C-alpha cells in the first residue's frame, strides 16, 4: 500500500484499566478464551456455527456485509436488465409486465435490503464499538437477533414480491397495489420485519454510545462517524413504528372491509402515500447520514487534518434527523394535497438543505492546508463530494414547487436519487470499505487496481445517470417500458454508462477477494489514523482491545498538525475561502 | 436532441422563442415560460455553487497534495465568521427560491374564472376528454390557442397523472376525487400527453395528444363533433379511427400478436374459448357485448381487465367498430 505506515497509536490507548472496564455485560462472546490469555484474532474461530450464532459485533458486521452485498449484486443485475431493455424504444427482450416486475424488484431490493442496512449494519456494527473503545455493543444478543430478523424479513419481502409477481414499483401505492393480485400486505409485513431489525441495531447503538464509551471519550471526542451512526439510530427507532401502523391499517381494511385506502370502499387512496412517505422519507436519511459520517473520517485521516467545524458537522446530523420527519409531503406536490400543505413541505425541505450545505462546505474547508494523499479511500471521498453535490443541488429543483410539477415522476427524479443514494451513500461506503478493509481482514488490497476501479465507477456512474437528468427535464416519465423515439440517444448513453459502472464494480470484487487469499499482511495503522480502531491489533482480537483504552484527546489529533502555526494563518485562510464563497 | 457537447455547453436558450433548449422541451404554454425562468435560475445558481465547491476541492487537493510523509498541516478547527456566512447566505437564497417557486405554483394551481371547461377521465390505459357544453366526447384533447383551459380530472380505477411536458403541467388523476389543472396554450401544434403515475402493464402506452388549434380550426373541430362524427368516412375507416382513438389499440393488436388482450386479426367468425370452459362464436352480437360488457365473456388466457364502453360509444360508432373488426379478416 502506498500510504505510510507510521504505526502510531492514539494517545492513552492500551494503558491503564484492566479488561472489561465499565458497565459491560459479563462476557459478550460465548466460548471466549480464558481470562488473561492472549486473545486470538476475532477471525480465529472456525466453522459455520461460530458465525451464525456469534455475538461478536465484528462478525455480525461481516455477515451483514456479505448479505447486503449479495443483495446489491441481485439488484445490480436487475438494473442492468432494465437498462438493456431501454436500448430500444419499443422494448425488445421483455414484455411490459416483466419489465415492470424487474424495476419493482430492483427498487425494493436496493432500498429495503441494500441501502438502508448498508452502512449502519456493516461498518457501523464493526467499528462503532471499536471507535468508542468498547468491547462490544451493549446488547450482543439483540445484535445477533437483528441479523437473523433481517434474513427472515428479506425472505418474506422477496417471497411476497416474487410469488405474487408484484409489479407496483417499490412504493406499493394504493389503490393499484390493493386492486391487483399483488401481495401488498405481506410485502409491507416484510418491510416491517426488516424495520424491526434496524430498530434492534439502532437501539443497540444508542445505548452503546451512551453507556459504553471508554474513559475520557467525551461526546466532543467521539469520531464523527459515531455521531452520524448515532443520529441514524435515533431515526431508525422513531420511524419504524409508522410502518407498523400502515400495516395494521392495510390489514384492517382487508379483514373488516372498512375503506381506508381503497376508493372502491370509500377510502382515500392518497392517504397511503402520506403513511408511506412518513416512514420512507426519514428512511432516506437513514440511508445518507452514515455516509456523511464515513466521509468525515476519510477526509480527515487522508489529509491528516482536524475536521473543520466539528460541532457544526455533528449537530447538523442531528438537525437533519429531526427535520427529516417533517418533509414527507415533498413527494406529493402533484397528488392533490392542499396548496398550504405543499407550501409548508416545500419550506421545510429547503430547511434541510442548510445543514447539508454546511457539511459539504466544512469537508472542503478541511482539505485546506492539509497533507492530502490520493489513496483509494480518499479518491472515493473526493468522488463523493462531486456526486453528492450534484445530488444535493438537484434536490433543490425538486423542492421548488413549480419546477417540481414538471420534474416529478420523470427520470430527473431517478437521476437525483441515484446521485444521492448511489453517488452519495454507496460511494461513501466504498471509500469506507477500502479505508477499513485492512483493519477488518488483516490484508491489503492493490492500490493500483483500487484507483483504476474507482475511476471506472466514477465515469460509468456519471454517464449512466447524468443523461437521465436530461431525459427527465425533457419529459421522459419514469417506469416506462416504451418511450418516444426522441429519447433514445440519451437512453443508449445511459445503458453504455451502466456497463462501464458494472465493469468497475466487478474489478473491485475481484481484487478484494484476491486480497483475502493473496493480499499482503496489513499493518496496524496503514493510514496513520487517530481514532481508537487503529490502536488495536489487525485484525482486532475477539474482545477488541487487550486492555481498556482511555482517551485524552479528540479523534483527529494527527502528529503532522503544526501546533505552532499562529493566528495570522487563520486570517489568510479566511481570505482564501471568502474569495471563493462570494 | 441535446446530446452534442457543444450544445451541452451553451446550456441556455439561444434558440428561437419557445423552441426546445438543451435542458427543456419546447414551450407551448404561459406556464412554461415562468417555470423555465425559475429552472434556469436554479440551474445557474447550482452551477455556481458546484464550481465553487468542486473548484475549491480540486484546488486544495492539488495545492496541498502530500509531497512528503511528514508534511505539516494546519491546526485550524473552524472559523466562526466563515461558518456563519456559509449558513446564512445559502439560507437567504433558499428563502428566495422557495418563495418564487410557491408563487408560480399558486399560478399553476388556480385556474382563471373564464377558462374553457373540459373533463378528463383517466382509465387503464387511455385518456378520454369530455366537453360538457359542446357535448363532445373525444380521445384527443383539442383546445383553442390563447384561451385558458381548465381540466377537471378523475380516474375510474387507479391513480394516473396527467402530464404535458410542453406545457410544464402535471397533476395526479385520482379515483373518487376531482383534481384540477389548467393551462393556456401559446403555440398551435400537437403535443404529447403522458401518464406520469405508474398504473400497470401499459402505463408507458397511456399516451394522448393535445392539439392546439387556432380559434377557427377549433370551432370547426367542435362543429364536426370533435373529429369523431365519422362524416365523410366509410364505416370501416371510421371504425379504424375509433379503434385508435378510443384506446382499443393499447391492448388489442391487429397483426395477430397477443397483448394485454387478444388480437382481433381474423377474429370474426372464429370460435372463442372462454374462461370457465364454454366457447362462443364471434359474431356481431358477441362483438357488441364484448365492447359494452366485457366481463360477461372473458377469453381464455386473459385477465378481465378491459373497461366497459357502455355509454361511451354511440350506436353509429359501435357499428363502425364492428365493421372495422370484420375488415381485419374472418375465419372460415
Ligand atoms: C445504491 C444503489 C441503488 C439504489 C438504492 C437504487 C434504487 C432505485 C429505486 C428505488 C428505483 C425506483 C424503482 C421504482 O421506480 O419502482 C430505481 C430505479 C432505477 N434504477 Fe436503481 N438503484 C441503485 C443502483 C442502480 C444501478 C447500479 C443502476 C444501473 C446501473 C440503476 C438503474 C436504475 C434504473 C434504470 C431505474 C429506472 C427504472 C424506472 O423507474 O423506470 N440503479 N433504483
Ligand atoms: Cu423525501
Ligand atoms: Cu400510468
XYZ file of C-alpha atoms in Angstrom, chain A:
582
model
C 0.000 0.000 0.000
C 1.249 3.420 -0.742
C 0.232 5.095 2.471
C 2.898 5.418 5.063
C 2.677 3.039 7.920
C 3.718 5.030 10.896
C 2.040 2.676 13.302
C 1.187 5.474 15.660
C -1.276 4.574 18.361
C -3.737 7.107 19.742
C -2.791 8.711 22.941
C -3.627 6.771 26.009
C -4.583 3.630 24.177
C -3.644 0.303 25.605
C -2.722 1.569 29.038
C -4.472 1.680 32.379
C -7.616 -0.144 33.383
C -7.868 -3.904 33.158
C -10.091 -5.600 30.623
C -13.795 -5.377 30.917
C -13.728 -1.918 32.500
C -17.058 -0.156 32.826
C -20.596 -1.376 32.998
C -20.437 -4.053 30.373
C -22.272 -7.310 30.187
C -20.370 -10.203 31.770
C -18.735 -11.724 28.744
C -20.307 -10.995 25.439
C -18.652 -13.744 23.491
C -19.566 -17.317 24.177
C -16.671 -19.681 24.396
C -14.087 -16.936 24.622
C -10.591 -17.649 25.740
C -9.840 -17.904 29.416
C -9.433 -14.522 31.075
C -5.948 -13.208 30.847
C -4.971 -15.359 27.901
C -3.653 -13.509 24.899
C -6.552 -13.096 22.563
C -6.580 -14.511 19.086
C -7.962 -12.543 16.200
C -11.736 -12.369 16.046
C -11.495 -14.409 12.860
C -9.707 -17.296 14.503
C -12.766 -19.401 15.410
C -13.738 -21.636 12.534
C -16.907 -23.308 11.416
C -20.249 -22.099 10.142
C -21.907 -22.212 13.540
C -19.244 -19.998 15.040
C -20.522 -17.396 12.593
C -24.260 -17.931 12.609
C -24.504 -17.784 16.386
C -21.704 -15.371 17.099
C -22.397 -12.445 19.365
C -19.287 -10.611 18.274
C -20.296 -7.312 16.683
C -17.419 -7.635 14.214
C -18.561 -10.986 12.930
C -22.160 -9.831 12.788
C -20.957 -6.827 10.797
C -19.188 -9.114 8.358
C -22.209 -11.368 7.956
C -24.308 -8.321 7.230
C -21.678 -7.209 4.754
C -21.870 -10.445 2.816
C -25.673 -10.471 2.831
C -26.025 -6.846 1.872
C -23.500 -7.072 -0.946
C -25.208 -10.227 -2.175
C -28.432 -8.254 -2.485
C -26.569 -5.465 -4.222
C -25.455 -7.988 -6.783
C -29.054 -9.115 -7.335
C -30.337 -5.549 -7.547
C -27.487 -4.615 -9.852
C -28.175 -7.417 -12.299
C -31.824 -6.360 -12.389
C -30.771 -2.760 -13.089
C -28.568 -3.877 -15.946
C -31.501 -5.834 -17.378
C -33.738 -2.776 -17.126
C -31.191 -0.605 -18.876
C -30.529 -3.158 -21.581
C -34.228 -3.242 -22.327
C -34.255 0.542 -22.619
C -31.835 0.439 -25.537
C -34.877 0.187 -27.731
C -37.871 2.486 -27.550
C -40.410 -0.290 -28.050
C -38.957 -2.992 -25.851
C -37.032 -5.912 -27.200
C -36.375 -8.637 -24.664
C -39.225 -8.447 -22.155
C -42.968 -7.959 -22.051
C -44.229 -4.868 -20.276
C -45.305 -6.971 -17.322
C -41.852 -8.463 -16.979
C -40.240 -5.065 -17.288
C -42.491 -3.710 -14.552
C -41.557 -6.588 -12.273
C -37.883 -6.025 -12.941
C -37.832 -2.412 -11.808
C -40.101 -3.189 -8.870
C -37.733 -5.844 -7.642
C -34.696 -3.691 -8.371
C -36.099 -0.799 -6.339
C -37.295 -2.916 -3.436
C -34.068 -4.901 -3.155
C -31.874 -1.829 -3.426
C -33.840 0.201 -0.908
C -35.004 -2.233 1.741
C -32.348 -4.917 1.580
C -29.326 -2.977 0.476
C -29.029 0.717 1.072
C -30.874 1.029 4.414
C -28.695 -1.506 6.258
C -25.649 -0.838 4.078
C -23.587 1.316 6.419
C -25.010 1.008 9.951
C -25.282 -2.764 9.917
C -21.892 -3.418 8.335
C -19.273 -0.756 9.009
C -21.349 0.658 11.864
C -21.591 -2.674 13.600
C -17.948 -3.378 13.120
C -16.480 -0.009 14.021
C -18.820 1.811 16.362
C -17.732 -0.206 19.427
C -14.091 -0.078 18.339
C -14.185 3.660 17.809
C -15.526 4.374 21.261
C -13.232 1.846 22.917
C -15.924 -0.672 23.889
C -15.672 -4.447 23.988
C -18.887 -4.940 22.068
C -22.272 -3.322 21.627
C -24.498 -3.021 24.677
C -26.750 -5.960 23.763
C -24.816 -8.506 21.736
C -27.676 -11.000 21.620
C -30.035 -8.401 20.303
C -27.452 -7.541 17.710
C -27.373 -11.122 16.536
C -31.169 -11.213 16.579
C -31.156 -8.152 14.347
C -29.232 -10.079 11.727
C -31.480 -13.132 11.948
C -34.569 -10.947 11.722
C -33.067 -9.235 8.713
C -32.699 -12.569 6.968
C -36.299 -13.509 7.781
C -37.623 -10.109 6.687
C -35.675 -10.307 3.456
C -37.102 -13.736 2.762
C -40.667 -12.573 3.412
C -40.280 -9.489 1.275
C -38.667 -11.308 -1.621
C -41.155 -14.139 -1.416
C -44.158 -11.833 -1.474
C -42.803 -9.799 -4.354
C -41.790 -12.746 -6.473
C -44.615 -15.145 -5.630
C -47.337 -12.605 -6.300
C -45.436 -11.281 -9.323
C -45.588 -7.831 -7.834
C -45.347 -5.003 -10.332
C -46.291 -1.995 -8.242
C -42.930 -0.287 -8.004
C -41.141 -0.291 -4.659
C -43.628 2.260 -3.304
C -46.629 -0.134 -3.376
C -49.040 2.754 -3.964
C -52.703 2.064 -3.375
C -55.172 1.604 -4.958
C -53.084 -0.036 -7.669
C -51.434 -2.357 -5.196
C -54.645 -3.378 -3.426
C -56.764 -3.761 -6.553
C -54.388 -6.091 -8.295
C -53.497 -9.524 -7.086
C -50.264 -8.350 -5.568
C -49.375 -9.152 -2.008
C -49.073 -5.669 -0.624
C -49.858 -6.759 2.923
C -47.209 -9.417 3.114
C -44.696 -7.170 1.360
C -45.374 -4.415 3.882
C -45.059 -7.052 6.566
C -41.639 -7.972 5.206
C -40.596 -4.327 5.236
C -41.869 -4.037 8.788
C -39.834 -7.055 9.893
C -36.805 -5.504 8.243
C -37.615 -2.285 10.067
C -37.551 -4.234 13.296
C -34.117 -5.488 12.551
C -32.992 -1.912 12.077
C -34.712 -0.874 15.325
C -32.661 -3.525 17.121
C -29.490 -2.198 15.581
C -30.489 1.385 16.319
C -31.427 0.781 19.955
C -28.216 -1.058 20.474
C -26.142 1.765 19.067
C -27.930 4.397 21.135
C -27.339 2.539 24.376
C -23.800 1.634 23.395
C -22.906 5.248 22.708
C -24.494 6.432 25.921
C -23.138 3.766 28.215
C -20.004 2.201 26.851
C -17.644 4.931 25.818
C -14.087 4.418 27.035
C -12.911 6.568 29.943
C -12.103 10.012 28.605
C -14.244 9.591 25.461
C -16.467 12.625 25.954
C -19.195 13.451 23.431
C -16.874 16.007 21.919
C -14.189 13.440 21.379
C -16.378 10.980 19.523
C -15.394 10.393 15.916
C -17.928 11.934 13.532
C -18.749 8.523 12.136
C -20.078 7.650 15.586
C -22.137 10.829 15.692
C -23.626 10.036 12.313
C -24.480 6.461 13.230
C -25.981 7.734 16.468
C -28.234 10.229 14.675
C -29.224 7.494 12.241
C -30.081 5.168 15.090
C -32.475 7.726 16.516
C -34.336 7.905 13.195
C -34.401 4.135 12.880
C -36.039 3.763 16.242
C -38.606 6.516 15.735
C -39.617 5.909 12.125
C -40.251 2.194 12.019
C -43.393 2.209 14.199
C -45.088 4.216 11.444
C -44.743 1.207 9.193
C -46.474 -0.879 11.804
C -49.425 1.496 11.769
C -49.617 1.416 7.976
C -49.546 -2.331 8.075
C -52.307 -2.505 10.657
C -54.496 -0.220 8.599
C -53.930 -2.295 5.471
C -54.888 -5.448 7.356
C -57.919 -3.769 8.906
C -59.120 -2.737 5.509
C -58.717 -6.230 4.101
C -60.285 -8.063 7.035
C -63.078 -5.761 8.109
C -63.784 -4.093 4.783
C -63.531 -0.612 6.251
C -62.493 1.756 3.490
C -59.217 3.335 4.457
C -57.068 3.426 1.351
C -59.238 1.725 -1.252
C -61.539 4.135 -3.082
C -63.853 1.283 -4.043
C -64.738 1.067 -0.345
C -64.854 4.802 0.145
C -61.278 5.099 1.327
C -58.744 7.745 0.400
C -56.058 6.404 -1.934
C -53.776 9.350 -1.275
C -53.720 8.636 2.446
C -51.490 5.654 1.819
C -48.899 7.929 0.243
C -48.829 10.008 3.394
C -48.143 6.947 5.511
C -45.648 5.570 3.083
C -43.563 8.701 2.891
C -43.909 9.492 6.558
C -41.774 6.403 7.025
C -39.805 6.413 3.812
C -38.627 9.963 3.881
C -36.906 9.685 7.238
C -35.617 6.403 5.859
C -33.884 8.418 3.153
C -31.798 9.954 5.917
C -31.188 6.545 7.441
C -29.591 5.882 4.081
C -27.465 9.001 3.749
C -26.385 10.123 7.245
C -23.992 7.219 7.856
C -22.366 8.030 4.522
C -21.732 11.555 5.801
C -20.021 10.041 8.818
C -17.684 7.967 6.701
C -16.700 10.986 4.629
C -15.679 12.911 7.746
C -13.345 10.066 8.712
C -11.868 9.685 5.243
C -11.195 13.342 4.648
C -9.516 13.941 7.983
C -7.373 10.815 8.044
C -6.168 11.015 4.472
C -5.318 14.691 4.744
C -4.032 14.500 8.333
C -6.213 17.396 9.311
C -8.584 18.155 12.107
C -12.123 18.324 10.836
C -13.204 21.847 10.077
C -16.206 22.679 12.268
C -16.594 19.542 14.361
C -19.541 20.960 16.254
C -21.340 22.109 13.134
C -20.957 18.741 11.440
C -22.058 16.763 14.484
C -25.051 18.982 15.189
C -26.108 19.226 11.563
C -26.564 15.434 11.574
C -28.926 15.793 14.481
C -30.733 18.717 12.852
C -31.192 16.722 9.662
C -32.526 13.803 11.673
C -35.152 15.989 13.314
C -36.301 17.908 10.222
C -36.406 14.731 8.180
C -39.630 13.801 9.924
C -41.393 16.898 8.666
C -40.829 16.887 4.946
C -42.550 13.755 3.659
C -45.099 15.762 1.674
C -42.486 16.866 -0.851
C -43.073 13.575 -2.604
C -46.682 14.516 -3.200
C -46.742 18.033 -4.595
C -48.887 16.986 -7.558
C -51.016 14.443 -5.746
C -53.773 16.881 -4.925
C -52.759 17.883 -1.414
C -53.715 21.435 -0.467
C -51.584 24.357 -1.583
C -50.997 25.223 2.040
C -49.595 21.783 2.798
C -47.427 21.967 -0.307
C -46.096 25.320 0.839
C -45.153 24.063 4.293
C -43.463 20.947 2.944
C -41.541 22.906 0.369
C -40.314 25.329 3.012
C -39.200 22.598 5.401
C -37.473 20.804 2.574
C -35.325 23.844 1.989
C -34.642 23.914 5.710
C -32.890 20.520 5.382
C -30.684 21.958 2.675
C -28.900 24.315 5.081
C -27.323 21.760 7.446
C -26.469 19.648 4.425
C -24.686 22.547 2.756
C -22.803 23.258 5.975
C -21.427 19.748 5.951
C -20.219 19.956 2.377
C -18.534 23.315 2.925
C -16.869 22.021 6.089
C -15.442 18.982 4.333
C -13.983 21.132 1.596
C -12.501 23.505 4.163
C -10.940 20.525 5.948
C -8.798 19.908 2.873
C -7.320 23.378 3.164
C -3.631 23.252 4.145
C -3.759 19.535 4.672
C -1.447 16.772 3.589
C -3.651 15.140 1.023
C -2.822 11.605 -0.027
C -4.518 10.260 -3.135
C -5.230 6.873 -1.669
C -8.167 4.826 -2.906
C -10.356 5.798 0.087
C -9.552 9.461 -0.476
C -10.414 9.209 -4.164
C -13.821 7.902 -3.130
C -14.202 10.786 -0.710
C -13.433 13.255 -3.498
C -15.812 11.413 -5.837
C -18.428 11.662 -3.112
C -18.034 15.438 -2.912
C -18.533 15.679 -6.663
C -21.516 13.352 -6.902
C -23.262 14.302 -3.712
C -23.030 17.987 -4.573
C -24.868 17.255 -7.812
C -27.385 15.106 -5.961
C -27.975 17.792 -3.363
C -28.249 20.676 -5.802
C -30.730 18.836 -7.997
C -32.753 18.261 -4.842
C -33.354 21.999 -4.787
C -35.093 21.747 -8.162
C -37.429 19.130 -6.752
C -38.121 21.101 -3.591
C -39.106 24.146 -5.650
C -42.847 23.788 -6.101
C -43.445 24.991 -9.645
C -40.356 23.311 -11.044
C -41.184 20.066 -9.271
C -44.529 19.977 -11.054
C -42.645 19.488 -14.306
C -39.922 17.212 -12.966
C -41.635 14.884 -10.537
C -42.185 11.299 -11.675
C -39.703 11.754 -14.503
C -36.172 10.461 -14.947
C -34.958 13.640 -13.266
C -36.085 12.095 -10.004
C -34.477 8.775 -10.899
C -31.192 10.576 -11.588
C -31.478 12.680 -8.444
C -31.933 9.800 -6.048
C -29.246 7.735 -7.688
C -26.826 10.643 -7.290
C -27.754 10.869 -3.620
C -28.114 7.177 -2.806
C -25.560 5.621 -5.041
C -23.242 8.587 -5.671
C -23.559 9.559 -2.020
C -24.110 6.641 0.302
C -22.735 3.868 -1.839
C -19.600 5.751 -2.906
C -19.002 6.763 0.714
C -19.450 3.132 1.681
C -16.892 2.033 -0.909
C -14.485 4.620 0.487
C -15.105 3.343 3.995
C -14.742 -0.248 2.895
C -11.328 0.464 1.383
C -10.335 2.562 4.385
C -11.171 -0.142 6.900
C -10.593 -3.252 4.800
C -7.035 -3.770 6.122
C -8.297 -3.479 9.697
C -11.235 -5.811 9.126
C -9.427 -8.522 7.227
C -5.782 -8.003 8.088
C -4.996 -7.912 4.382
C -4.033 -5.136 1.957
C -5.534 -4.808 -1.482
C -3.930 -3.485 -4.631
C -3.918 0.306 -4.585
C -3.349 0.374 -8.326
C -6.463 -1.638 -9.135
C -8.310 0.273 -6.450
C -7.693 3.522 -8.270
C -8.485 2.125 -11.698
C -11.788 0.730 -10.453
C -12.648 3.951 -8.674
C -12.118 5.878 -11.907
C -14.313 3.464 -13.866
C -17.073 3.612 -11.287
C -16.932 7.396 -11.266
C -17.059 7.727 -15.048
C -19.623 4.973 -15.508
C -21.845 6.417 -12.838
C -21.885 9.883 -14.359
C -22.540 8.634 -17.873
C -25.376 6.433 -16.639
C -27.154 8.933 -14.501
C -26.305 12.380 -15.809
C -28.035 11.538 -19.055
C -31.116 10.747 -17.006
C -31.315 14.336 -15.759
C -31.697 15.437 -19.359
C -34.227 12.728 -20.079
C -36.230 13.970 -17.139
C -36.220 17.640 -17.951
C -37.348 16.777 -21.470
C -40.330 14.939 -20.071
C -39.451 11.241 -20.017
C -41.625 9.706 -17.269
C -40.175 7.026 -15.019
C -41.340 3.398 -15.003
C -41.848 3.462 -18.778
C -41.242 0.316 -20.732
C -41.767 2.095 -24.049
C -40.776 5.634 -24.803
C -40.974 8.273 -27.507
C -38.223 7.798 -30.101
C -36.716 11.205 -29.383
C -35.439 9.924 -26.025
C -33.424 7.097 -27.479
C -29.968 8.687 -27.737
C -29.892 9.512 -24.062
C -31.184 6.090 -23.065
C -28.462 4.402 -25.084
C -25.854 6.623 -23.431
C -27.210 5.671 -20.043
C -27.025 1.963 -20.850
C -23.447 2.282 -22.048
C -22.569 4.054 -18.801
C -24.078 1.237 -16.787
C -21.759 -1.255 -18.463
C -18.705 0.822 -17.526
C -20.026 1.102 -13.992
C -20.575 -2.637 -13.790
C -17.055 -3.297 -15.042
C -15.628 -1.069 -12.296
C -17.653 -2.870 -9.637
C -16.585 -6.295 -10.861
C -12.933 -5.242 -10.690
C -13.429 -4.185 -7.076
C -14.942 -7.537 -6.236
C -12.054 -9.342 -7.875
C -9.184 -7.525 -6.185
C -10.852 -7.532 -2.778
C -11.405 -11.286 -2.956
C -7.875 -11.691 -4.237
C -6.544 -9.731 -1.278
C -8.283 -12.084 1.138
C -6.285 -15.017 -0.141
C -3.173 -13.459 -1.565
C -3.014 -9.984 -0.067
C -0.007 -8.813 1.925
C -0.498 -8.573 5.671
C -1.790 -5.163 6.620
C -0.169 -3.076 9.333
C -1.951 -1.985 12.475
C -2.444 1.529 11.226
C -1.791 1.871 7.497
C -3.234 5.380 7.154
C -1.947 6.901 10.393
C -5.465 7.213 11.801
C -6.011 8.543 15.303
C -9.334 7.103 16.325
C -9.326 4.054 18.586
C -9.946 1.394 15.958
C -6.387 1.963 14.766
C -4.982 1.375 18.222
C -5.822 -2.271 18.413
C -4.490 -5.330 16.637
C -5.099 -6.015 12.955
C -7.419 -7.808 12.669
C -8.804 -6.977 16.111
C -8.982 -9.575 18.824
C -12.279 -11.021 19.947
C -12.519 -8.516 22.776
C -11.391 -5.615 20.635
C -8.736 -4.242 22.964
C -6.155 -6.098 25.001
C -6.815 -3.665 27.817
C -9.350 -0.931 28.339
C -8.198 2.079 26.334
C -8.525 5.529 27.784
C -8.819 8.676 25.773
C -7.321 12.063 26.377
C -7.743 13.854 23.054
C -10.080 14.222 20.106
C -10.120 11.740 17.219
C -8.285 13.918 14.710
C -5.101 14.922 16.560
C -2.579 13.903 13.918
C 1.164 14.253 14.537
C 1.529 16.321 11.401
C -0.608 19.105 12.787
C 1.584 22.112 13.221
C 0.519 23.472 16.581
C 2.903 26.383 16.387
C 1.137 27.809 13.409
C -0.279 31.123 14.540
C -3.317 33.267 14.172
C -2.117 35.042 11.004
C -2.535 31.821 9.075
C -6.148 31.604 10.116
C -6.715 35.019 8.723
C -5.113 34.090 5.436
C -7.425 31.136 5.147
C -10.353 33.307 5.884
C -9.493 35.442 2.871
C -8.960 32.488 0.593
C -12.299 30.950 1.494
C -14.257 34.159 1.347
C -12.815 34.827 -2.074
C -14.374 31.607 -3.273
C -17.581 31.940 -1.333
C -18.947 35.065 -2.970
